[in-house]
Each structure stands twice: as C-alpha cells, then as structure tokens.
C-alpha cells in the first residue's frame, strides 16, 4: 500500500473521530514512515527535520499575531462590532435584520480577501475581528459554518487568482517558476487568465454555501458568547487613526521589502511609539499575540514534520508515477488523476505553496506529453496545488476560521470548518479545474 495514501487516510480518519489534529498528524506520519519502509528511527529523524522548517512559519504567524493584538488594543475591531450592534438594535427584525446579516457576511469576505493582498497579515485578523462579532452573529442566528466558508473563500481565492501579495508569491514565484523549471516556456502565459475558471469554481462553492447549504438560522447559546467575549476595548478617533497608520505602514513595508514579518514589527512599533500600546505593556501584548497563534503554529510545525516523512518515503513520486501509468493517452483521465493527486498531497501537507514544487516536476512533462498548452499546464498544476487547502485539518485556511469562531466552544474544527469547506470548495475546484484544462 502506498505510504502517502495510508498516512493521509489515517490522519483524516483520526481527525474526523475528533482526535486532536497534532496527534493525528504525528500518528499518521509514524504510520506512513513505517509503511514506507523507513523504520522508526529514520521516521523520527525525518519528522524532526521537518519540524525545523515548520518553526519558521510558526514564528511568522506568532509575530503577525502580536501585530493583530496591537490592532485589537486600538479598539478597531470593537468599533466595527459596535457599529454592527447599533444596526441590529435599530433593525432587529424582518428586512432590517437580513440587511445586517448580509452586511456582516460582506464585511468578513472583504477583510478576508484584503488579508491576502491589501494588508497581507493572512489569518492574523481572525482572532481579533471575529470574536467581537460573535454576539451579533449569534443574535442573528447566522450559521457559523457559513462564516467559515466565507472566510476560507477569502483566504484562498485571492492567492490562486490575483498576483498581488500572497498571490504574487504563489502565482509568480512558485507556480510559474516551477512550471518553467520543469521545461515549459511560460513567458506568454497570463497566470490570472489561466486560473480564472478554477477561481469561478471557488465562487460557485461560496454561493452554494451562502444561498443553499447554510442559509437557514442556527441557534447558539448566547450566554456562552458573552462569557467568552470578555471586557471590551475602549477606543477613540485617535486610537483608530493610529491603527489606520500602523496598517498603512505594515502594508507599505510589505510591498517594499517583501517581508510580512518586518511589516508587522514596524506596525507594532507605530502602536508603541504613539502610546496606544504603552511601553510597559508592550512585552505582555507581544506575548499575548504569540499565544493567540500558538495552536496554529504547533499544527503547522507538525504538518511540516508530516510532509518531511512523506517526502522521505519516496512514495509521493511513486504515487505520481502510478497516476501517470493509469492515464495512458487520455487527456480527460489524465487531468482528473493529476487533480486528485494534488488534492491528496495538499490535504496531508496542509499547504498549497509546498505542494506545487512537489508535483510540478512530474506533472509538467506529463502535460507536455499529453499535448496540453502552456496555459493549460499552468492551470492544471496551479489547481492541483490549490486543491485541498480548503478542507485540510492542518491548513491555516481552516485553522484560522476555527480560531475565531470557537472562542466560546460552539464551533468544532473538523465538522464545522474542515468538512464544510472541503465539500464547498474542493468539489467545485475538481470540476472547474478539469473543464479549464480541457478548454485552455
């Protein structure tokens, strides 16, 4: 049995059985290593090696968490919450409540999309913005699975379609670079055009979630929301202006130096120098921000260890090779198998950015042999990489929404974030990715 299939299968089954994701990743990695013939010692060595790579990512999120806490200290999130509460108070029933619901959904979608390009802090905004809005969401009986789908859409679609911020990294630095490295001339390829149809698939999944799957009210315990929210942060026009300045500094720095970490640090410095974050409080706030992202960091560290074990078995390559043998000369079968392999690999690794380099080396020559155009090749590899980001227990695109929606213990990571996003985004991506490859 292929070690990658076994490891990912074990990890997913354990996660669905409500075993903690970190434990599921460790057990899955050990099982995969042993099935792949590495032995216990080599499996542990590979896992430990992967942890080092994951530590860099975890530290990045911890620093972004500190910046997010500073934004929270300014009262920006609570200002938005208060505006929403005021609207609920004035329009507490009928069409008024409905308009507030759509306003909140639109706001969260806009902020999620912006977190990938305009203000590339990724998921760091979620634990600060979402908890203050939970009282409003609960009062309006909005299904949190819907909110998870909305946020995940905003976290994934921009980077797989818009070449700005994270999208610039994924589309230009990773996708086009690896396809070119594998021997295809991509100089005339418009990467946005190549990924347009798969992005439409993501949009279709979002519309199904909003208007069909989770349109009905869902009741949550309002008392638990109030206890989880805690004390509210005071704010003033000055603190909100400082927050806007810090955000602008962080964004400009990210564009200038291509470093989210330096941008977050400078944004934090703006808060400190302005007095919004007092000097004697800075250390505690920084620590609080790192704690806020700690669980996500540990999961991502474990995921890197898992990925390293899968690579060490050498059976990612054999999985791809086996798919190539199944394909024969059928372009339709070829595309579907390549997309399914991409889905499987990303589900285990939890990162589209890490999947593309793994699959591009094999898929690109296969696409050339089957006669696909350079644009179709880019589309196939890009879609295969993006598949599985939604719906992976170890992906920050599902971990992020859970971190904000579960502060009162009423939102389960697997059944309320992972399963809904898997169904609404991976299935449409398979269909629309296949169609795109066949027509481009």
Tab-separated table of C-alpha atoms in Angstrom:
chain	number	residue	atom	x	y	z
A	1	UNK	CA	0.000	0.000	0.000
A	2	UNK	CA	1.279	3.472	-0.846
A	3	UNK	CA	2.635	5.112	2.309
A	4	UNK	CA	1.297	8.549	1.382
A	5	UNK	CA	-2.227	7.212	0.873
A	6	UNK	CA	-2.058	5.351	4.184
A	7	UNK	CA	-0.653	8.280	6.148
A	8	UNK	CA	-3.118	10.852	4.819
A	9	UNK	CA	-6.003	8.404	5.259
A	10	UNK	CA	-5.069	7.677	8.879
A	11	UNK	CA	-4.627	11.370	9.654
A	12	UNK	CA	-8.012	12.286	8.162
A	13	UNK	CA	-9.879	9.424	9.860
A	14	UNK	CA	-8.393	10.274	13.257
A	15	UNK	CA	-9.270	13.950	12.761
A	16	UNK	CA	-12.863	13.064	11.830
A	17	UNK	CA	-13.004	10.955	15.020
A	18	UNK	CA	-12.258	14.151	16.972
A	19	UNK	CA	-8.650	13.261	17.791
A	20	UNK	CA	-6.613	16.478	18.048
A	21	UNK	CA	-5.037	17.411	14.730
A	22	UNK	CA	-1.479	17.473	16.142
A	23	UNK	CA	-1.903	13.926	17.490
A	24	UNK	CA	-3.470	12.793	14.189
A	25	UNK	CA	-0.552	14.263	12.210
A	26	UNK	CA	2.052	12.574	14.412
A	27	UNK	CA	0.332	9.173	14.270
A	28	UNK	CA	-0.217	9.495	10.514
A	29	UNK	CA	3.440	10.417	9.962
A	30	UNK	CA	4.686	7.480	12.055
A	31	UNK	CA	2.369	5.067	10.249
A	32	UNK	CA	3.371	6.401	6.835
A	33	UNK	CA	7.066	6.171	7.633
A	34	UNK	CA	6.786	2.588	8.852
A	35	UNK	CA	4.635	1.517	5.884
A	36	UNK	CA	7.101	3.251	3.565
A	37	UNK	CA	9.942	1.153	4.977
A	38	UNK	CA	11.819	3.905	6.803
A	39	UNK	CA	11.757	2.221	10.201
A	40	UNK	CA	11.059	4.015	13.461
A	41	UNK	CA	14.457	5.706	13.807
A	42	UNK	CA	14.523	7.114	10.257
A	43	UNK	CA	10.872	8.158	10.509
A	44	UNK	CA	11.513	10.127	13.701
A	45	UNK	CA	14.642	11.678	12.164
A	46	UNK	CA	12.666	12.840	9.115
A	47	UNK	CA	9.842	14.125	11.296
A	48	UNK	CA	12.260	16.101	13.467
A	49	UNK	CA	13.951	17.527	10.382
A	50	UNK	CA	10.607	18.770	9.118
A	51	UNK	CA	9.858	20.447	12.447
A	52	UNK	CA	12.733	22.845	11.842
A	53	UNK	CA	11.211	24.074	8.576
A	54	UNK	CA	7.823	24.481	10.226
A	55	UNK	CA	9.281	26.560	13.054
A	56	UNK	CA	9.992	29.433	10.654
A	57	UNK	CA	6.372	29.508	9.510
A	58	UNK	CA	5.111	29.259	13.090
A	59	UNK	CA	7.302	32.184	14.163
A	60	UNK	CA	5.958	34.236	11.267
A	61	UNK	CA	2.383	33.695	12.418
A	62	UNK	CA	3.314	34.394	16.037
A	63	UNK	CA	4.710	37.815	15.070
A	64	UNK	CA	1.659	38.550	12.943
A	65	UNK	CA	-0.443	37.595	15.967
A	66	UNK	CA	1.361	40.212	18.046
A	67	UNK	CA	0.545	42.848	15.436
A	68	UNK	CA	-3.062	41.713	15.398
A	69	UNK	CA	-3.288	42.051	19.196
A	70	UNK	CA	-1.966	45.600	18.910
A	71	UNK	CA	-4.685	46.341	16.351
A	72	UNK	CA	-7.181	44.946	18.841
A	73	UNK	CA	-5.744	47.217	21.562
A	74	UNK	CA	-6.610	50.216	19.395
A	75	UNK	CA	-10.288	49.209	19.536
A	76	UNK	CA	-10.642	48.908	15.760
A	77	UNK	CA	-12.339	45.501	15.932
A	78	UNK	CA	-14.723	46.592	18.676
A	79	UNK	CA	-15.548	49.756	16.757
A	80	UNK	CA	-16.748	47.577	13.886
A	81	UNK	CA	-18.632	45.373	16.344
A	82	UNK	CA	-20.346	48.359	17.941
A	83	UNK	CA	-21.447	49.644	14.548
A	84	UNK	CA	-22.920	46.229	13.776
A	85	UNK	CA	-24.665	46.061	17.174
A	86	UNK	CA	-26.142	49.501	16.599
A	87	UNK	CA	-27.525	48.347	13.269
A	88	UNK	CA	-29.002	45.249	14.924
A	89	UNK	CA	-30.594	47.431	17.579
A	90	UNK	CA	-32.228	49.675	15.000
A	91	UNK	CA	-33.149	46.881	12.601
A	92	UNK	CA	-33.826	43.951	14.884
A	93	UNK	CA	-36.345	42.111	12.747
A	94	UNK	CA	-37.519	41.425	9.216
A	95	UNK	CA	-35.653	43.000	6.337
A	96	UNK	CA	-33.560	45.094	8.718
A	97	UNK	CA	-32.003	42.051	10.385
A	98	UNK	CA	-31.477	40.477	6.979
A	99	UNK	CA	-29.605	43.543	5.747
A	100	UNK	CA	-27.310	43.422	8.792
A	101	UNK	CA	-26.650	39.731	8.100
A	102	UNK	CA	-25.555	40.454	4.547
A	103	UNK	CA	-23.511	43.435	5.710
A	104	UNK	CA	-21.568	41.225	8.139
A	105	UNK	CA	-21.040	38.488	5.564
A	106	UNK	CA	-19.811	41.063	3.045
A	107	UNK	CA	-17.539	42.689	5.643
A	108	UNK	CA	-15.902	39.399	6.623
A	109	UNK	CA	-15.454	38.396	2.975
A	110	UNK	CA	-13.893	41.782	2.148
A	111	UNK	CA	-11.500	41.674	5.107
A	112	UNK	CA	-10.515	38.066	4.315
A	113	UNK	CA	-9.752	38.947	0.698
A	114	UNK	CA	-7.831	42.055	1.789
A	115	UNK	CA	-5.739	39.981	4.198
A	116	UNK	CA	-4.136	38.299	1.186
A	117	UNK	CA	-3.154	41.411	-0.762
A	118	UNK	CA	-4.063	44.902	0.544
A	119	UNK	CA	-2.981	44.084	4.118
A	120	UNK	CA	-1.190	40.732	3.874
A	121	UNK	CA	-1.468	39.606	7.500
A	122	UNK	CA	-3.256	36.408	6.400
A	123	UNK	CA	-5.221	34.776	9.236
A	124	UNK	CA	-3.939	37.082	11.985
A	125	UNK	CA	-7.036	39.290	11.645
A	126	UNK	CA	-9.464	36.481	12.515
A	127	UNK	CA	-8.998	36.079	16.296
A	128	UNK	CA	-9.287	39.861	16.678
A	129	UNK	CA	-12.189	40.670	14.364
A	130	UNK	CA	-14.429	37.611	14.648
A	131	UNK	CA	-14.847	37.177	18.450
A	132	UNK	CA	-16.221	40.715	18.955
A	133	UNK	CA	-18.750	39.982	16.202
A	134	UNK	CA	-19.873	36.626	17.640
A	135	UNK	CA	-22.578	38.240	19.781
A	136	UNK	CA	-24.069	39.852	16.682
A	137	UNK	CA	-23.735	36.653	14.624
A	138	UNK	CA	-25.394	34.639	17.405
A	139	UNK	CA	-28.188	37.164	17.888
A	140	UNK	CA	-28.961	36.963	14.179
A	141	UNK	CA	-28.692	33.127	14.322
A	142	UNK	CA	-26.176	33.058	11.456
A	143	UNK	CA	-24.730	29.587	10.892
A	144	UNK	CA	-21.036	29.685	11.769
A	145	UNK	CA	-20.318	27.074	9.105
A	146	UNK	CA	-21.351	29.754	6.617
A	147	UNK	CA	-18.899	32.227	8.151
A	148	UNK	CA	-16.135	29.587	7.995
A	149	UNK	CA	-16.847	29.108	4.282
A	150	UNK	CA	-16.868	32.875	3.662
A	151	UNK	CA	-13.533	33.421	5.414
A	152	UNK	CA	-11.892	30.397	3.772
A	153	UNK	CA	-13.009	31.654	0.361
A	154	UNK	CA	-11.330	34.985	1.097
A	155	UNK	CA	-8.138	33.282	2.273
A	156	UNK	CA	-7.705	31.014	-0.761
A	157	UNK	CA	-9.248	32.541	-3.890
A	158	UNK	CA	-7.151	35.757	-3.962
A	159	UNK	CA	-3.792	33.959	-3.863
A	160	UNK	CA	-4.807	31.480	-6.571
A	161	UNK	CA	-6.127	34.210	-8.881
A	162	UNK	CA	-4.729	37.685	-8.112
A	163	UNK	CA	-0.934	38.168	-8.491
A	164	UNK	CA	-0.680	40.589	-5.546
A	165	UNK	CA	0.571	39.929	-2.010
A	166	UNK	CA	0.370	36.206	-1.285
A	167	UNK	CA	-0.899	35.751	-4.833
A	168	UNK	CA	2.334	37.158	-6.212
A	169	UNK	CA	4.264	34.569	-4.205
A	170	UNK	CA	2.039	31.646	-5.204
A	171	UNK	CA	1.375	32.521	-8.847
A	172	UNK	CA	4.662	34.059	-9.941
A	173	UNK	CA	7.367	32.910	-7.527
A	174	UNK	CA	6.113	29.349	-7.068
A	175	UNK	CA	3.688	28.279	-9.806
A	176	UNK	CA	5.179	29.916	-12.911
A	177	UNK	CA	8.731	29.431	-11.645
A	178	UNK	CA	8.294	25.680	-11.088
A	179	UNK	CA	6.470	25.131	-14.384
A	180	UNK	CA	9.286	26.962	-16.190
A	181	UNK	CA	11.885	24.977	-14.257
A	182	UNK	CA	10.231	21.773	-15.462
A	183	UNK	CA	10.766	22.800	-19.089
A	184	UNK	CA	7.723	24.786	-20.280
A	185	UNK	CA	8.028	28.305	-21.707
A	186	UNK	CA	5.606	30.428	-19.659
A	187	UNK	CA	6.722	33.819	-20.950
A	188	UNK	CA	3.441	34.325	-22.833
A	189	UNK	CA	1.155	32.926	-20.146
A	190	UNK	CA	-1.257	35.248	-18.343
A	191	UNK	CA	-1.434	33.470	-14.993
A	192	UNK	CA	-4.630	35.269	-13.957
A	193	UNK	CA	-6.349	34.109	-17.129
A	194	UNK	CA	-5.052	30.567	-16.582
A	195	UNK	CA	-6.597	30.409	-13.088
A	196	UNK	CA	-9.830	32.267	-13.899
A	197	UNK	CA	-12.088	29.224	-14.396
A	198	UNK	CA	-10.901	27.462	-11.189
A	199	UNK	CA	-11.472	30.741	-9.311
A	200	UNK	CA	-15.036	30.797	-10.684
A	201	UNK	CA	-15.403	27.308	-9.216
A	202	UNK	CA	-14.484	28.719	-5.797
A	203	UNK	CA	-17.094	31.440	-6.270
A	204	UNK	CA	-19.743	28.860	-7.153
A	205	UNK	CA	-18.918	26.949	-3.965
A	206	UNK	CA	-19.271	30.137	-1.925
A	207	UNK	CA	-22.657	30.937	-3.468
A	208	UNK	CA	-23.903	27.406	-2.728
A	209	UNK	CA	-22.801	27.740	0.901
A	210	UNK	CA	-24.408	31.183	1.302
A	211	UNK	CA	-27.696	30.668	-0.509
A	212	UNK	CA	-28.357	26.925	-0.154
A	213	UNK	CA	-26.379	24.935	2.399
A	214	UNK	CA	-26.293	27.317	5.368
A	215	UNK	CA	-28.993	29.881	4.650
A	216	UNK	CA	-31.247	28.659	7.487
A	217	UNK	CA	-30.884	30.089	11.026
A	218	UNK	CA	-28.839	28.105	13.532
A	219	UNK	CA	-29.260	28.615	17.285
A	220	UNK	CA	-26.221	29.003	19.576
A	221	UNK	CA	-26.036	29.632	23.336
A	222	UNK	CA	-25.884	33.421	23.671
A	223	UNK	CA	-24.796	33.237	27.328
A	224	UNK	CA	-21.614	31.360	26.373
A	225	UNK	CA	-20.790	34.030	23.804
A	226	UNK	CA	-20.972	36.787	26.419
A	227	UNK	CA	-18.615	34.924	28.776
A	228	UNK	CA	-16.085	34.262	26.021
A	229	UNK	CA	-16.007	37.822	24.719
A	230	UNK	CA	-14.695	39.290	27.999
A	231	UNK	CA	-14.063	43.008	28.541
A	232	UNK	CA	-14.439	45.435	25.676
A	233	UNK	CA	-11.663	47.705	24.486
A	234	UNK	CA	-12.179	51.449	24.693
A	235	UNK	CA	-11.383	53.397	21.551
A	236	UNK	CA	-11.297	56.967	20.284
A	237	UNK	CA	-10.771	58.735	16.963
A	238	UNK	CA	-7.072	58.994	17.861
A	239	UNK	CA	-6.593	55.258	18.513
A	240	UNK	CA	-8.479	54.410	15.321
A	241	UNK	CA	-6.298	56.859	13.356
A	242	UNK	CA	-3.147	55.246	14.798
A	243	UNK	CA	-4.497	51.837	13.807
A	244	UNK	CA	-5.024	53.078	10.251
A	245	UNK	CA	-1.461	54.469	10.175
A	246	UNK	CA	0.002	51.206	11.511
A	247	UNK	CA	-1.884	49.231	8.902
A	248	UNK	CA	-0.607	51.550	6.159
A	249	UNK	CA	2.988	51.258	7.421
A	250	UNK	CA	2.751	47.468	7.583
A	251	UNK	CA	1.324	47.310	4.057
A	252	UNK	CA	3.899	49.696	2.567
A	253	UNK	CA	6.751	47.830	4.239
A	254	UNK	CA	5.499	44.507	2.956
A	255	UNK	CA	5.419	45.857	-0.605
A	256	UNK	CA	8.831	47.486	-0.244
A	257	UNK	CA	10.786	44.694	1.452
A	258	UNK	CA	8.552	41.745	0.556
A	259	UNK	CA	8.572	40.813	4.247
A	260	UNK	CA	5.386	40.369	6.246
A	261	UNK	CA	7.437	39.943	9.414
A	262	UNK	CA	9.221	43.290	9.135
A	263	UNK	CA	5.929	44.936	8.203
A	264	UNK	CA	4.218	43.506	11.273
A	265	UNK	CA	7.094	44.582	13.516
A	266	UNK	CA	7.037	48.152	12.190
A	267	UNK	CA	3.267	48.253	12.588
A	268	UNK	CA	3.701	47.161	16.207
A	269	UNK	CA	6.338	49.884	16.677
A	270	UNK	CA	3.839	52.515	15.443
A	271	UNK	CA	1.395	51.414	18.129
A	272	UNK	CA	4.136	51.568	20.777
A	273	UNK	CA	5.559	54.959	19.774
A	274	UNK	CA	2.082	56.500	19.568
A	275	UNK	CA	1.216	55.377	23.084
A	276	UNK	CA	-1.766	53.260	22.043
A	277	UNK	CA	0.299	50.363	23.329
A	278	UNK	CA	2.136	51.569	26.423
A	279	UNK	CA	5.806	50.740	26.658
A	280	UNK	CA	5.387	48.741	29.874
A	281	UNK	CA	2.523	46.778	28.258
A	282	UNK	CA	4.349	46.024	25.013
A	283	UNK	CA	6.064	42.879	26.253
A	284	UNK	CA	2.834	41.392	27.619
A	285	UNK	CA	0.891	42.229	24.456
A	286	UNK	CA	3.597	40.719	22.269
A	287	UNK	CA	3.476	37.535	24.330
A	288	UNK	CA	-0.331	37.509	24.172
A	289	UNK	CA	-0.235	37.710	20.373
A	290	UNK	CA	2.195	34.823	20.168
A	291	UNK	CA	-0.001	32.743	22.494
A	292	UNK	CA	-3.026	33.516	20.347
A	293	UNK	CA	-1.387	31.839	17.353
A	294	UNK	CA	0.335	29.075	19.342
A	295	UNK	CA	-2.092	26.256	18.483
A	296	UNK	CA	-1.972	27.101	14.794
A	297	UNK	CA	1.814	27.257	14.985
A	298	UNK	CA	2.090	23.827	16.576
A	299	UNK	CA	-0.236	22.307	13.999
A	300	UNK	CA	1.759	23.834	11.155
A	301	UNK	CA	5.036	22.647	12.703
A	302	UNK	CA	3.578	19.128	12.982
A	303	UNK	CA	2.340	19.350	9.378
A	304	UNK	CA	5.869	20.142	8.188
A	305	UNK	CA	7.151	17.086	10.046
A	306	UNK	CA	4.404	15.018	8.422
A	307	UNK	CA	5.326	16.381	4.989
A	308	UNK	CA	9.028	15.608	5.525
A	309	UNK	CA	8.248	11.982	6.394
A	310	UNK	CA	6.095	11.651	3.268
A	311	UNK	CA	8.941	13.039	1.171
A	312	UNK	CA	11.487	10.744	2.841
A	313	UNK	CA	9.477	7.621	1.974
A	314	UNK	CA	9.916	8.466	-1.717
A	315	UNK	CA	6.346	7.387	-2.308
A	316	UNK	CA	4.971	10.768	-3.314
A	317	UNK	CA	6.929	10.194	-6.513
A	318	UNK	CA	5.608	6.639	-6.866
A	319	UNK	CA	2.062	7.900	-6.322
A	320	UNK	CA	2.503	10.416	-9.132
A	321	UNK	CA	4.182	7.809	-11.344
A	322	UNK	CA	1.357	5.329	-10.752
A	323	UNK	CA	-1.126	8.004	-11.770
A	324	UNK	CA	0.865	8.600	-14.956
A	325	UNK	CA	0.617	4.885	-15.824
A	326	UNK	CA	-3.137	4.929	-15.324
A	327	UNK	CA	-3.525	7.912	-17.609
A	328	UNK	CA	-2.256	6.397	-20.850
A	329	UNK	CA	-3.187	8.772	-23.681
A	330	UNK	CA	-6.465	10.010	-22.209
A	331	UNK	CA	-6.304	13.734	-21.543
A	332	UNK	CA	-9.560	13.757	-19.576
A	333	UNK	CA	-8.475	10.922	-17.273
A	334	UNK	CA	-5.037	12.499	-17.009
A	335	UNK	CA	-6.341	15.830	-15.751
A	336	UNK	CA	-8.660	14.225	-13.198
A	337	UNK	CA	-5.926	11.965	-11.786
A	338	UNK	CA	-3.457	14.843	-11.551
A	339	UNK	CA	-6.023	16.962	-9.703
A	340	UNK	CA	-6.862	14.103	-7.316
A	341	UNK	CA	-3.178	13.519	-6.534
A	342	UNK	CA	-2.773	17.242	-5.867
A	343	UNK	CA	-5.807	17.109	-3.560
A	344	UNK	CA	-4.356	14.171	-1.635
A	345	UNK	CA	-0.892	15.691	-1.239
A	346	UNK	CA	-2.190	19.097	-0.127
A	347	UNK	CA	-4.674	17.537	2.296
A	348	UNK	CA	-1.743	15.883	4.045
A	349	UNK	CA	0.752	18.739	3.878
A	350	UNK	CA	-1.802	21.497	4.515
A	351	UNK	CA	-0.082	23.988	2.199
A	352	UNK	CA	-0.666	24.725	-1.473
A	353	UNK	CA	2.628	26.617	-1.536
A	354	UNK	CA	4.502	23.436	-0.551
A	355	UNK	CA	2.549	21.140	-2.896
A	356	UNK	CA	3.341	22.851	-6.216
A	357	UNK	CA	7.118	22.181	-6.172
A	358	UNK	CA	6.443	18.501	-5.345
A	359	UNK	CA	4.021	17.833	-8.187
A	360	UNK	CA	5.288	20.216	-10.887
A	361	UNK	CA	8.414	18.171	-11.684
A	362	UNK	CA	6.290	15.175	-12.748
A	363	UNK	CA	3.037	16.771	-13.904
A	364	UNK	CA	4.596	19.279	-16.305
A	365	UNK	CA	6.345	16.664	-18.522
A	366	UNK	CA	3.138	14.617	-18.384
A	367	UNK	CA	1.103	17.619	-19.560
A	368	UNK	CA	3.547	18.180	-22.402
A	369	UNK	CA	3.321	14.514	-23.426
A	370	UNK	CA	-0.487	14.738	-23.472
A	371	UNK	CA	-0.359	17.851	-25.653
A	372	UNK	CA	-1.621	20.485	-23.218
A	373	UNK	CA	-0.835	24.121	-23.946
A	374	UNK	CA	1.444	26.094	-21.573
A	375	UNK	CA	-1.595	27.936	-20.181
A	376	UNK	CA	-3.480	24.672	-19.571
A	377	UNK	CA	-0.355	23.224	-17.921
A	378	UNK	CA	-0.130	26.201	-15.557
A	379	UNK	CA	-3.834	25.813	-14.786
A	380	UNK	CA	-3.514	22.083	-14.038
A	381	UNK	CA	-0.520	22.458	-11.727
A	382	UNK	CA	-1.965	25.550	-10.012
A	383	UNK	CA	-5.354	23.950	-9.426
A	384	UNK	CA	-3.796	20.671	-8.263
A	385	UNK	CA	-1.770	22.677	-5.764
A	386	UNK	CA	-4.701	24.757	-4.509
A	387	UNK	CA	-6.936	21.691	-4.123
A	388	UNK	CA	-7.002	20.507	-0.533
A	389	UNK	CA	-6.049	23.833	1.053
A	390	UNK	CA	-9.721	24.154	1.936
A	391	UNK	CA	-10.781	21.094	3.871
A	392	UNK	CA	-7.381	20.092	5.232
A	393	UNK	CA	-7.305	19.757	9.042
A	394	UNK	CA	-3.746	21.136	9.025
A	395	UNK	CA	-4.375	24.113	6.714
A	396	UNK	CA	-4.318	27.632	8.096
A	397	UNK	CA	-7.286	28.334	5.801
A	398	UNK	CA	-9.411	26.123	8.091
A	399	UNK	CA	-7.479	26.639	11.333
A	400	UNK	CA	-7.883	30.413	11.053
A	401	UNK	CA	-11.706	30.486	10.929
A	402	UNK	CA	-11.873	27.978	13.798
A	403	UNK	CA	-9.621	30.151	15.973
A	404	UNK	CA	-12.145	32.985	15.797
A	405	UNK	CA	-15.435	31.087	15.713
A	406	UNK	CA	-14.678	28.650	18.542
A	407	UNK	CA	-13.730	31.045	21.335
A	408	UNK	CA	-16.920	30.032	23.170
A	409	UNK	CA	-16.564	26.314	22.381
A	410	UNK	CA	-19.511	26.157	19.968
A	411	UNK	CA	-17.657	25.569	16.686
A	412	UNK	CA	-15.885	22.238	16.018
A	413	UNK	CA	-12.783	22.454	13.836
A	414	UNK	CA	-13.391	19.270	11.835
A	415	UNK	CA	-17.156	19.177	11.453
A	416	UNK	CA	-17.826	22.931	11.296
A	417	UNK	CA	-14.767	24.192	9.378
A	418	UNK	CA	-12.971	21.309	7.632
A	419	UNK	CA	-15.910	19.289	6.286
A	420	UNK	CA	-17.986	22.289	5.058
A	421	UNK	CA	-15.028	23.907	3.265
A	422	UNK	CA	-13.964	20.581	1.760
A	423	UNK	CA	-17.403	19.980	0.257
A	424	UNK	CA	-17.985	23.518	-0.994
A	425	UNK	CA	-14.551	24.245	-2.474
A	426	UNK	CA	-12.679	21.063	-3.355
A	427	UNK	CA	-15.549	19.503	-5.289
A	428	UNK	CA	-16.172	22.612	-7.460
A	429	UNK	CA	-12.407	23.015	-7.956
A	430	UNK	CA	-12.186	19.465	-9.292
A	431	UNK	CA	-14.967	20.138	-11.792
A	432	UNK	CA	-13.938	23.636	-12.872
A	433	UNK	CA	-10.222	22.750	-12.901
A	434	UNK	CA	-10.956	19.822	-15.207
A	435	UNK	CA	-13.064	21.980	-17.533
A	436	UNK	CA	-10.389	24.696	-17.605
A	437	UNK	CA	-7.653	22.234	-18.539
A	438	UNK	CA	-9.729	20.821	-21.387
A	439	UNK	CA	-10.642	24.197	-22.936
A	440	UNK	CA	-7.490	26.289	-22.456
